[in-house]
Amino acid sequence: MSNVKNKKFVYKSEDSMKKMHEFYDKTLASLGVPYLEDFFDTSFGKTHCLLVGDPKKPRICTIHGGNGITPLNLKLFLPLLQEYCIIAPDVIGMPGKSDPYRNISSKKDEYGLWIKEVLDHYEEERTSFVVSSYSSAMFLSFARRYPEKVQSALLLVPSGIAHGPILPMMGKMVVPFMKYYFNPSVKTLDAVIETMGGKGDPVWREFLDIMMSSYKMEMRPPREYKKREMISFKAPLLIIASEKDIFFPAGRVFSKAREIFSGPITTTEIDSKHLPSDETMADVCKRTREFFKNA
């Protein structure tokens, strides 16, 4: 395809990719949910996508976070399957089964183009989204380009709006990541989990271990959007964030969101690190279902 640029392979080796795919299959199976699998061409390369839950229910779209993986993203949002069927693509150039080359540029605002092609594949004209962390900026790229195609959205611990102070982020996250990358140990993995959240969850621990030891992480931050870029976007947003999130603290995110967006915004603060617990996510999903019903 014309936009595919044959960039570098994102895994350390073919074996590393196989290891990640085995984790993907095992984690997806453990969720115990029905799904249909699809693999199709886009302008940025082949995209692997899951259609999860009862296909007769209304569809919503979720996208995993940066350096994240679809089965773990679905694990967060499982309660939504009571009422919705979920479209869940693997982001090209990130862990998962889409093309393992970084062909989509946040800087050039290309994620919105890719999301549009995913939704076109499923013949979705207008849909609601549940996104978190890095995928919030991906969603905002879509919302800026195609505002009429968004019904409503949950933005959980979202990027793309405002970030936390850089120095603490570097010290508590980037440094432990780099230490683990070059010298994996229980201690350096614990330091990453301590900052991210997910402590005590063996599945997240296994993923972070595989991801940091076998995959070349996307370390560039997603872009942040300005008021003039979002001027046409009016869909209702539910923004849920935490002051304890080192990446996107609630106070900064909420105040900037009120500047950027002209549509209706509902803000909710949670007591959580960047990765919320299952208990917190049950509450987030309940609030999201109510929000989507009334939006």
JSON list of N, CA and C in Angstrom, two decimals, residues 203-273:
[
{"chain": "A", "resi": 203, "resn": "VAL", "atom": "N", "xyz": [-0.86, -11.76, 35.50]},
{"chain": "A", "resi": 203, "resn": "VAL", "atom": "CA", "xyz": [-0.99, -11.65, 34.04]},
{"chain": "A", "resi": 203, "resn": "VAL", "atom": "C", "xyz": [-0.30, -10.38, 33.53]},
{"chain": "A", "resi": 204, "resn": "TRP", "atom": "N", "xyz": [-0.55, -9.26, 34.21]},
{"chain": "A", "resi": 204, "resn": "TRP", "atom": "CA", "xyz": [0.12, -8.01, 33.83]},
{"chain": "A", "resi": 204, "resn": "TRP", "atom": "C", "xyz": [1.63, -8.12, 34.02]},
{"chain": "A", "resi": 205, "resn": "ARG", "atom": "N", "xyz": [2.03, -8.80, 35.10]},
{"chain": "A", "resi": 205, "resn": "ARG", "atom": "CA", "xyz": [3.46, -8.96, 35.36]},
{"chain": "A", "resi": 205, "resn": "ARG", "atom": "C", "xyz": [4.13, -9.75, 34.23]},
{"chain": "A", "resi": 206, "resn": "GLU", "atom": "N", "xyz": [3.48, -10.84, 33.82]},
{"chain": "A", "resi": 206, "resn": "GLU", "atom": "CA", "xyz": [4.03, -11.66, 32.73]},
{"chain": "A", "resi": 206, "resn": "GLU", "atom": "C", "xyz": [4.13, -10.85, 31.44]},
{"chain": "A", "resi": 207, "resn": "PHE", "atom": "N", "xyz": [3.08, -10.06, 31.17]},
{"chain": "A", "resi": 207, "resn": "PHE", "atom": "CA", "xyz": [3.09, -9.25, 29.95]},
{"chain": "A", "resi": 207, "resn": "PHE", "atom": "C", "xyz": [4.24, -8.23, 29.96]},
{"chain": "A", "resi": 208, "resn": "LEU", "atom": "N", "xyz": [4.37, -7.49, 31.08]},
{"chain": "A", "resi": 208, "resn": "LEU", "atom": "CA", "xyz": [5.43, -6.47, 31.15]},
{"chain": "A", "resi": 208, "resn": "LEU", "atom": "C", "xyz": [6.81, -7.10, 30.99]},
{"chain": "A", "resi": 209, "resn": "ASP", "atom": "N", "xyz": [6.97, -8.28, 31.56]},
{"chain": "A", "resi": 209, "resn": "ASP", "atom": "CA", "xyz": [8.24, -9.01, 31.43]},
{"chain": "A", "resi": 209, "resn": "ASP", "atom": "C", "xyz": [8.53, -9.32, 29.96]},
{"chain": "A", "resi": 210, "resn": "ILE", "atom": "N", "xyz": [7.54, -9.89, 29.26]},
{"chain": "A", "resi": 210, "resn": "ILE", "atom": "CA", "xyz": [7.72, -10.23, 27.84]},
{"chain": "A", "resi": 210, "resn": "ILE", "atom": "C", "xyz": [7.90, -8.97, 27.00]},
{"chain": "A", "resi": 211, "resn": "MET", "atom": "N", "xyz": [7.04, -7.98, 27.25]},
{"chain": "A", "resi": 211, "resn": "MET", "atom": "CA", "xyz": [7.07, -6.75, 26.45]},
{"chain": "A", "resi": 211, "resn": "MET", "atom": "C", "xyz": [8.41, -6.03, 26.57]},
{"chain": "A", "resi": 212, "resn": "MET", "atom": "N", "xyz": [8.91, -5.91, 27.80]},
{"chain": "A", "resi": 212, "resn": "MET", "atom": "CA", "xyz": [10.14, -5.13, 27.98]},
{"chain": "A", "resi": 212, "resn": "MET", "atom": "C", "xyz": [11.40, -5.91, 27.60]},
{"chain": "A", "resi": 213, "resn": "SER", "atom": "N", "xyz": [11.30, -7.23, 27.55]},
{"chain": "A", "resi": 213, "resn": "SER", "atom": "CA", "xyz": [12.50, -8.01, 27.23]},
{"chain": "A", "resi": 213, "resn": "SER", "atom": "C", "xyz": [12.57, -8.43, 25.75]},
{"chain": "A", "resi": 214, "resn": "SER", "atom": "N", "xyz": [11.45, -8.34, 25.04]},
{"chain": "A", "resi": 214, "resn": "SER", "atom": "CA", "xyz": [11.47, -8.88, 23.67]},
{"chain": "A", "resi": 214, "resn": "SER", "atom": "C", "xyz": [10.99, -7.92, 22.59]},
{"chain": "A", "resi": 215, "resn": "TYR", "atom": "N", "xyz": [10.50, -6.75, 23.00]},
{"chain": "A", "resi": 215, "resn": "TYR", "atom": "CA", "xyz": [9.88, -5.82, 22.06]},
{"chain": "A", "resi": 215, "resn": "TYR", "atom": "C", "xyz": [10.56, -4.46, 22.18]},
{"chain": "A", "resi": 216, "resn": "LYS", "atom": "N", "xyz": [10.72, -3.77, 21.04]},
{"chain": "A", "resi": 216, "resn": "LYS", "atom": "CA", "xyz": [11.36, -2.44, 21.06]},
{"chain": "A", "resi": 216, "resn": "LYS", "atom": "C", "xyz": [10.27, -1.39, 21.29]},
{"chain": "A", "resi": 217, "resn": "MET", "atom": "N", "xyz": [10.22, -0.89, 22.51]},
{"chain": "A", "resi": 217, "resn": "MET", "atom": "CA", "xyz": [9.10, -0.04, 22.92]},
{"chain": "A", "resi": 217, "resn": "MET", "atom": "C", "xyz": [9.05, 1.29, 22.16]},
{"chain": "A", "resi": 218, "resn": "GLU", "atom": "N", "xyz": [7.80, 1.76, 21.97]},
{"chain": "A", "resi": 218, "resn": "GLU", "atom": "CA", "xyz": [7.57, 3.10, 21.44]},
{"chain": "A", "resi": 218, "resn": "GLU", "atom": "C", "xyz": [7.73, 4.07, 22.61]},
{"chain": "A", "resi": 219, "resn": "MET", "atom": "N", "xyz": [8.82, 4.81, 22.64]},
{"chain": "A", "resi": 219, "resn": "MET", "atom": "CA", "xyz": [9.11, 5.71, 23.77]},
{"chain": "A", "resi": 219, "resn": "MET", "atom": "C", "xyz": [8.70, 7.16, 23.49]},
{"chain": "A", "resi": 220, "resn": "ARG", "atom": "N", "xyz": [8.34, 7.46, 22.24]},
{"chain": "A", "resi": 220, "resn": "ARG", "atom": "CA", "xyz": [7.93, 8.84, 21.93]},
{"chain": "A", "resi": 220, "resn": "ARG", "atom": "C", "xyz": [6.52, 9.06, 22.46]},
{"chain": "A", "resi": 221, "resn": "PRO", "atom": "N", "xyz": [6.29, 10.19, 23.13]},
{"chain": "A", "resi": 221, "resn": "PRO", "atom": "CA", "xyz": [4.95, 10.44, 23.67]},
{"chain": "A", "resi": 221, "resn": "PRO", "atom": "C", "xyz": [3.96, 10.74, 22.55]},
{"chain": "A", "resi": 222, "resn": "PRO", "atom": "N", "xyz": [2.67, 10.44, 22.77]},
{"chain": "A", "resi": 222, "resn": "PRO", "atom": "CA", "xyz": [1.66, 10.82, 21.77]},
{"chain": "A", "resi": 222, "resn": "PRO", "atom": "C", "xyz": [1.52, 12.33, 21.73]},
{"chain": "A", "resi": 223, "resn": "ARG", "atom": "N", "xyz": [1.03, 12.86, 20.64]},
{"chain": "A", "resi": 223, "resn": "ARG", "atom": "CA", "xyz": [0.85, 14.31, 20.55]},
{"chain": "A", "resi": 223, "resn": "ARG", "atom": "C", "xyz": [-0.34, 14.77, 21.36]},
{"chain": "A", "resi": 224, "resn": "GLU", "atom": "N", "xyz": [-0.35, 16.06, 21.73]},
{"chain": "A", "resi": 224, "resn": "GLU", "atom": "CA", "xyz": [-1.48, 16.65, 22.46]},
{"chain": "A", "resi": 224, "resn": "GLU", "atom": "C", "xyz": [-2.21, 17.60, 21.51]},
{"chain": "A", "resi": 225, "resn": "TYR", "atom": "N", "xyz": [-3.54, 17.66, 21.68]},
{"chain": "A", "resi": 225, "resn": "TYR", "atom": "CA", "xyz": [-4.39, 18.40, 20.75]},
{"chain": "A", "resi": 225, "resn": "TYR", "atom": "C", "xyz": [-4.76, 19.77, 21.28]},
{"chain": "A", "resi": 226, "resn": "LYS", "atom": "N", "xyz": [-4.94, 20.70, 20.35]},
{"chain": "A", "resi": 226, "resn": "LYS", "atom": "CA", "xyz": [-5.26, 22.09, 20.71]},
{"chain": "A", "resi": 226, "resn": "LYS", "atom": "C", "xyz": [-6.73, 22.37, 20.44]},
{"chain": "A", "resi": 227, "resn": "LYS", "atom": "N", "xyz": [-7.22, 23.43, 21.07]},
{"chain": "A", "resi": 227, "resn": "LYS", "atom": "CA", "xyz": [-8.62, 23.82, 20.95]},
{"chain": "A", "resi": 227, "resn": "LYS", "atom": "C", "xyz": [-9.04, 24.02, 19.48]},
{"chain": "A", "resi": 228, "resn": "ARG", "atom": "N", "xyz": [-8.18, 24.70, 18.72]},
{"chain": "A", "resi": 228, "resn": "ARG", "atom": "CA", "xyz": [-8.53, 24.99, 17.31]},
{"chain": "A", "resi": 228, "resn": "ARG", "atom": "C", "xyz": [-8.65, 23.71, 16.47]},
{"chain": "A", "resi": 229, "resn": "GLU", "atom": "N", "xyz": [-7.92, 22.66, 16.87]},
{"chain": "A", "resi": 229, "resn": "GLU", "atom": "CA", "xyz": [-7.98, 21.40, 16.13]},
{"chain": "A", "resi": 229, "resn": "GLU", "atom": "C", "xyz": [-9.27, 20.64, 16.42]},
{"chain": "A", "resi": 230, "resn": "MET", "atom": "N", "xyz": [-9.83, 20.84, 17.63]},
{"chain": "A", "resi": 230, "resn": "MET", "atom": "CA", "xyz": [-11.00, 20.07, 18.05]},
{"chain": "A", "resi": 230, "resn": "MET", "atom": "C", "xyz": [-12.30, 20.88, 17.93]},
{"chain": "A", "resi": 231, "resn": "ILE", "atom": "N", "xyz": [-12.24, 21.98, 17.24]},
{"chain": "A", "resi": 231, "resn": "ILE", "atom": "CA", "xyz": [-13.37, 22.93, 17.19]},
{"chain": "A", "resi": 231, "resn": "ILE", "atom": "C", "xyz": [-14.65, 22.31, 16.65]},
{"chain": "A", "resi": 232, "resn": "SER", "atom": "N", "xyz": [-14.55, 21.37, 15.71]},
{"chain": "A", "resi": 232, "resn": "SER", "atom": "CA", "xyz": [-15.74, 20.75, 15.11]},
{"chain": "A", "resi": 232, "resn": "SER", "atom": "C", "xyz": [-16.25, 19.56, 15.89]},
{"chain": "A", "resi": 233, "resn": "PHE", "atom": "N", "xyz": [-15.49, 19.13, 16.88]},
{"chain": "A", "resi": 233, "resn": "PHE", "atom": "CA", "xyz": [-15.85, 17.93, 17.63]},
{"chain": "A", "resi": 233, "resn": "PHE", "atom": "C", "xyz": [-16.74, 18.28, 18.82]},
{"chain": "A", "resi": 234, "resn": "LYS", "atom": "N", "xyz": [-17.97, 17.75, 18.82]},
{"chain": "A", "resi": 234, "resn": "LYS", "atom": "CA", "xyz": [-18.95, 18.14, 19.86]},
{"chain": "A", "resi": 234, "resn": "LYS", "atom": "C", "xyz": [-19.52, 16.94, 20.63]},
{"chain": "A", "resi": 235, "resn": "ALA", "atom": "N", "xyz": [-19.06, 15.74, 20.34]},
{"chain": "A", "resi": 235, "resn": "ALA", "atom": "CA", "xyz": [-19.65, 14.55, 20.98]},
{"chain": "A", "resi": 235, "resn": "ALA", "atom": "C", "xyz": [-19.38, 14.54, 22.49]},
{"chain": "A", "resi": 236, "resn": "PRO", "atom": "N", "xyz": [-20.30, 13.96, 23.27]},
{"chain": "A", "resi": 236, "resn": "PRO", "atom": "CA", "xyz": [-20.12, 13.91, 24.73]},
{"chain": "A", "resi": 236, "resn": "PRO", "atom": "C", "xyz": [-18.94, 13.02, 25.13]},
{"chain": "A", "resi": 237, "resn": "LEU", "atom": "N", "xyz": [-18.17, 13.51, 26.11]},
{"chain": "A", "resi": 237, "resn": "LEU", "atom": "CA", "xyz": [-17.00, 12.78, 26.60]},
{"chain": "A", "resi": 237, "resn": "LEU", "atom": "C", "xyz": [-17.14, 12.49, 28.10]},
{"chain": "A", "resi": 238, "resn": "LEU", "atom": "N", "xyz": [-16.81, 11.28, 28.50]},
{"chain": "A", "resi": 238, "resn": "LEU", "atom": "CA", "xyz": [-16.64, 10.93, 29.91]},
{"chain": "A", "resi": 238, "resn": "LEU", "atom": "C", "xyz": [-15.14, 10.78, 30.12]},
{"chain": "A", "resi": 239, "resn": "ILE", "atom": "N", "xyz": [-14.55, 11.66, 30.92]},
{"chain": "A", "resi": 239, "resn": "ILE", "atom": "CA", "xyz": [-13.10, 11.63, 31.15]},
{"chain": "A", "resi": 239, "resn": "ILE", "atom": "C", "xyz": [-12.85, 11.19, 32.59]},
{"chain": "A", "resi": 240, "resn": "ILE", "atom": "N", "xyz": [-12.17, 10.06, 32.74]},
{"chain": "A", "resi": 240, "resn": "ILE", "atom": "CA", "xyz": [-11.89, 9.51, 34.06]},
{"chain": "A", "resi": 240, "resn": "ILE", "atom": "C", "xyz": [-10.38, 9.47, 34.25]},
{"chain": "A", "resi": 241, "resn": "ALA", "atom": "N", "xyz": [-9.90, 10.09, 35.33]},
{"chain": "A", "resi": 241, "resn": "ALA", "atom": "CA", "xyz": [-8.45, 10.17, 35.55]},
{"chain": "A", "resi": 241, "resn": "ALA", "atom": "C", "xyz": [-8.16, 10.14, 37.05]},
{"chain": "A", "resi": 242, "resn": "SER", "atom": "N", "xyz": [-6.87, 10.03, 37.37]},
{"chain": "A", "resi": 242, "resn": "SER", "atom": "CA", "xyz": [-6.45, 9.95, 38.77]},
{"chain": "A", "resi": 242, "resn": "SER", "atom": "C", "xyz": [-5.30, 10.92, 39.04]},
{"chain": "A", "resi": 243, "resn": "GLU", "atom": "N", "xyz": [-5.33, 11.54, 40.20]},
{"chain": "A", "resi": 243, "resn": "GLU", "atom": "CA", "xyz": [-4.23, 12.44, 40.57]},
{"chain": "A", "resi": 243, "resn": "GLU", "atom": "C", "xyz": [-2.96, 11.63, 40.84]},
{"chain": "A", "resi": 244, "resn": "LYS", "atom": "N", "xyz": [-3.10, 10.33, 41.12]},
{"chain": "A", "resi": 244, "resn": "LYS", "atom": "CA", "xyz": [-1.93, 9.47, 41.39]},
{"chain": "A", "resi": 244, "resn": "LYS", "atom": "C", "xyz": [-1.28, 8.94, 40.12]},
{"chain": "A", "resi": 245, "resn": "ASP", "atom": "N", "xyz": [-1.88, 9.24, 38.97]},
{"chain": "A", "resi": 245, "resn": "ASP", "atom": "CA", "xyz": [-1.31, 8.80, 37.69]},
{"chain": "A", "resi": 245, "resn": "ASP", "atom": "C", "xyz": [-0.16, 9.73, 37.33]},
{"chain": "A", "resi": 246, "resn": "ILE", "atom": "N", "xyz": [1.05, 9.16, 37.29]},
{"chain": "A", "resi": 246, "resn": "ILE", "atom": "CA", "xyz": [2.24, 9.98, 37.04]},
{"chain": "A", "resi": 246, "resn": "ILE", "atom": "C", "xyz": [2.27, 10.54, 35.61]},
{"chain": "A", "resi": 247, "resn": "PHE", "atom": "N", "xyz": [1.61, 9.85, 34.68]},
{"chain": "A", "resi": 247, "resn": "PHE", "atom": "CA", "xyz": [1.64, 10.29, 33.28]},
{"chain": "A", "resi": 247, "resn": "PHE", "atom": "C", "xyz": [0.64, 11.41, 32.98]},
{"chain": "A", "resi": 248, "resn": "PHE", "atom": "N", "xyz": [-0.63, 11.20, 33.36]},
{"chain": "A", "resi": 248, "resn": "PHE", "atom": "CA", "xyz": [-1.70, 12.13, 32.99]},
{"chain": "A", "resi": 248, "resn": "PHE", "atom": "C", "xyz": [-2.57, 12.43, 34.22]},
{"chain": "A", "resi": 249, "resn": "PRO", "atom": "N", "xyz": [-2.04, 13.23, 35.17]},
{"chain": "A", "resi": 249, "resn": "PRO", "atom": "CA", "xyz": [-2.77, 13.47, 36.42]},
{"chain": "A", "resi": 249, "resn": "PRO", "atom": "C", "xyz": [-4.09, 14.20, 36.20]},
{"chain": "A", "resi": 250, "resn": "ALA", "atom": "N", "xyz": [-5.09, 13.82, 37.01]},
{"chain": "A", "resi": 250, "resn": "ALA", "atom": "CA", "xyz": [-6.47, 14.29, 36.83]},
{"chain": "A", "resi": 250, "resn": "ALA", "atom": "C", "xyz": [-6.59, 15.81, 36.77]},
{"chain": "A", "resi": 251, "resn": "GLY", "atom": "N", "xyz": [-5.97, 16.51, 37.70]},
{"chain": "A", "resi": 251, "resn": "GLY", "atom": "CA", "xyz": [-6.12, 17.97, 37.75]},
{"chain": "A", "resi": 251, "resn": "GLY", "atom": "C", "xyz": [-5.74, 18.65, 36.45]},
{"chain": "A", "resi": 252, "resn": "ARG", "atom": "N", "xyz": [-4.59, 18.28, 35.93]},
{"chain": "A", "resi": 252, "resn": "ARG", "atom": "CA", "xyz": [-4.11, 18.87, 34.67]},
{"chain": "A", "resi": 252, "resn": "ARG", "atom": "C", "xyz": [-5.00, 18.47, 33.49]},
{"chain": "A", "resi": 253, "resn": "VAL", "atom": "N", "xyz": [-5.37, 17.19, 33.47]},
{"chain": "A", "resi": 253, "resn": "VAL", "atom": "CA", "xyz": [-6.19, 16.68, 32.35]},
{"chain": "A", "resi": 253, "resn": "VAL", "atom": "C", "xyz": [-7.56, 17.36, 32.33]},
{"chain": "A", "resi": 254, "resn": "PHE", "atom": "N", "xyz": [-8.22, 17.42, 33.49]},
{"chain": "A", "resi": 254, "resn": "PHE", "atom": "CA", "xyz": [-9.59, 17.99, 33.54]},
{"chain": "A", "resi": 254, "resn": "PHE", "atom": "C", "xyz": [-9.60, 19.47, 33.15]},
{"chain": "A", "resi": 255, "resn": "SER", "atom": "N", "xyz": [-8.64, 20.25, 33.68]},
{"chain": "A", "resi": 255, "resn": "SER", "atom": "CA", "xyz": [-8.67, 21.69, 33.38]},
{"chain": "A", "resi": 255, "resn": "SER", "atom": "C", "xyz": [-8.36, 21.96, 31.91]},
{"chain": "A", "resi": 256, "resn": "LYS", "atom": "N", "xyz": [-7.41, 21.21, 31.35]},
{"chain": "A", "resi": 256, "resn": "LYS", "atom": "CA", "xyz": [-7.07, 21.40, 29.93]},
{"chain": "A", "resi": 256, "resn": "LYS", "atom": "C", "xyz": [-8.22, 20.93, 29.04]},
{"chain": "A", "resi": 257, "resn": "ALA", "atom": "N", "xyz": [-8.89, 19.82, 29.43]},
{"chain": "A", "resi": 257, "resn": "ALA", "atom": "CA", "xyz": [-10.00, 19.29, 28.63]},
{"chain": "A", "resi": 257, "resn": "ALA", "atom": "C", "xyz": [-11.11, 20.34, 28.49]},
{"chain": "A", "resi": 258, "resn": "ARG", "atom": "N", "xyz": [-11.35, 21.08, 29.57]},
{"chain": "A", "resi": 258, "resn": "ARG", "atom": "CA", "xyz": [-12.41, 22.11, 29.52]},
{"chain": "A", "resi": 258, "resn": "ARG", "atom": "C", "xyz": [-12.03, 23.25, 28.58]},
{"chain": "A", "resi": 259, "resn": "GLU", "atom": "N", "xyz": [-10.74, 23.45, 28.37]},
{"chain": "A", "resi": 259, "resn": "GLU", "atom": "CA", "xyz": [-10.28, 24.47, 27.42]},
{"chain": "A", "resi": 259, "resn": "GLU", "atom": "C", "xyz": [-10.40, 23.97, 25.97]},
{"chain": "A", "resi": 260, "resn": "ILE", "atom": "N", "xyz": [-10.04, 22.70, 25.78]},
{"chain": "A", "resi": 260, "resn": "ILE", "atom": "CA", "xyz": [-9.92, 22.16, 24.41]},
{"chain": "A", "resi": 260, "resn": "ILE", "atom": "C", "xyz": [-11.26, 21.82, 23.77]},
{"chain": "A", "resi": 261, "resn": "PHE", "atom": "N", "xyz": [-12.16, 21.18, 24.56]},
{"chain": "A", "resi": 261, "resn": "PHE", "atom": "CA", "xyz": [-13.40, 20.64, 23.98]},
{"chain": "A", "resi": 261, "resn": "PHE", "atom": "C", "xyz": [-14.58, 21.57, 24.19]},
{"chain": "A", "resi": 262, "resn": "SER", "atom": "N", "xyz": [-15.39, 21.71, 23.14]},
{"chain": "A", "resi": 262, "resn": "SER", "atom": "CA", "xyz": [-16.57, 22.58, 23.25]},
{"chain": "A", "resi": 262, "resn": "SER", "atom": "C", "xyz": [-17.85, 21.78, 23.47]},
{"chain": "A", "resi": 263, "resn": "GLY", "atom": "N", "xyz": [-17.78, 20.45, 23.33]},
{"chain": "A", "resi": 263, "resn": "GLY", "atom": "CA", "xyz": [-18.95, 19.60, 23.58]},
{"chain": "A", "resi": 263, "resn": "GLY", "atom": "C", "xyz": [-19.08, 19.30, 25.07]},
{"chain": "A", "resi": 264, "resn": "PRO", "atom": "N", "xyz": [-20.13, 18.54, 25.46]},
{"chain": "A", "resi": 264, "resn": "PRO", "atom": "CA", "xyz": [-20.35, 18.23, 26.87]},
{"chain": "A", "resi": 264, "resn": "PRO", "atom": "C", "xyz": [-19.28, 17.28, 27.44]},
{"chain": "A", "resi": 265, "resn": "ILE", "atom": "N", "xyz": [-18.76, 17.64, 28.62]},
{"chain": "A", "resi": 265, "resn": "ILE", "atom": "CA", "xyz": [-17.73, 16.82, 29.27]},
{"chain": "A", "resi": 265, "resn": "ILE", "atom": "C", "xyz": [-18.20, 16.44, 30.67]},
{"chain": "A", "resi": 266, "resn": "THR", "atom": "N", "xyz": [-18.06, 15.16, 31.01]},
{"chain": "A", "resi": 266, "resn": "THR", "atom": "CA", "xyz": [-18.28, 14.69, 32.38]},
{"chain": "A", "resi": 266, "resn": "THR", "atom": "C", "xyz": [-16.93, 14.21, 32.89]},
{"chain": "A", "resi": 267, "resn": "THR", "atom": "N", "xyz": [-16.50, 14.72, 34.05]},
{"chain": "A", "resi": 267, "resn": "THR", "atom": "CA", "xyz": [-15.21, 14.29, 34.60]},
{"chain": "A", "resi": 267, "resn": "THR", "atom": "C", "xyz": [-15.43, 13.53, 35.90]},
{"chain": "A", "resi": 268, "resn": "THR", "atom": "N", "xyz": [-14.65, 12.46, 36.08]},
{"chain": "A", "resi": 268, "resn": "THR", "atom": "CA", "xyz": [-14.72, 11.65, 37.30]},
{"chain": "A", "resi": 268, "resn": "THR", "atom": "C", "xyz": [-13.30, 11.31, 37.73]},
{"chain": "A", "resi": 269, "resn": "GLU", "atom": "N", "xyz": [-13.01, 11.50, 39.01]},
{"chain": "A", "resi": 269, "resn": "GLU", "atom": "CA", "xyz": [-11.68, 11.16, 39.52]},
{"chain": "A", "resi": 269, "resn": "GLU", "atom": "C", "xyz": [-11.72, 9.80, 40.20]},
{"chain": "A", "resi": 270, "resn": "ILE", "atom": "N", "xyz": [-10.70, 8.97, 39.92]},
{"chain": "A", "resi": 270, "resn": "ILE", "atom": "CA", "xyz": [-10.59, 7.67, 40.59]},
{"chain": "A", "resi": 270, "resn": "ILE", "atom": "C", "xyz": [-9.32, 7.65, 41.44]},
{"chain": "A", "resi": 271, "resn": "ASP", "atom": "N", "xyz": [-9.28, 6.76, 42.41]},
{"chain": "A", "resi": 271, "resn": "ASP", "atom": "CA", "xyz": [-8.11, 6.60, 43.27]},
{"chain": "A", "resi": 271, "resn": "ASP", "atom": "C", "xyz": [-7.29, 5.42, 42.72]},
{"chain": "A", "resi": 272, "resn": "SER", "atom": "N", "xyz": [-6.33, 5.72, 41.87]},
{"chain": "A", "resi": 272, "resn": "SER", "atom": "CA", "xyz": [-5.66, 4.65, 41.14]},
{"chain": "A", "resi": 272, "resn": "SER", "atom": "C", "xyz": [-4.34, 5.15, 40.58]},
{"chain": "A", "resi": 273, "resn": "LYS", "atom": "N", "xyz": [-3.43, 4.22, 40.30]},
{"chain": "A", "resi": 273, "resn": "LYS", "atom": "CA", "xyz": [-2.25, 4.57, 39.51]},
{"chain": "A", "resi": 273, "resn": "LYS", "atom": "C", "xyz": [-2.67, 4.52, 38.04]}
]
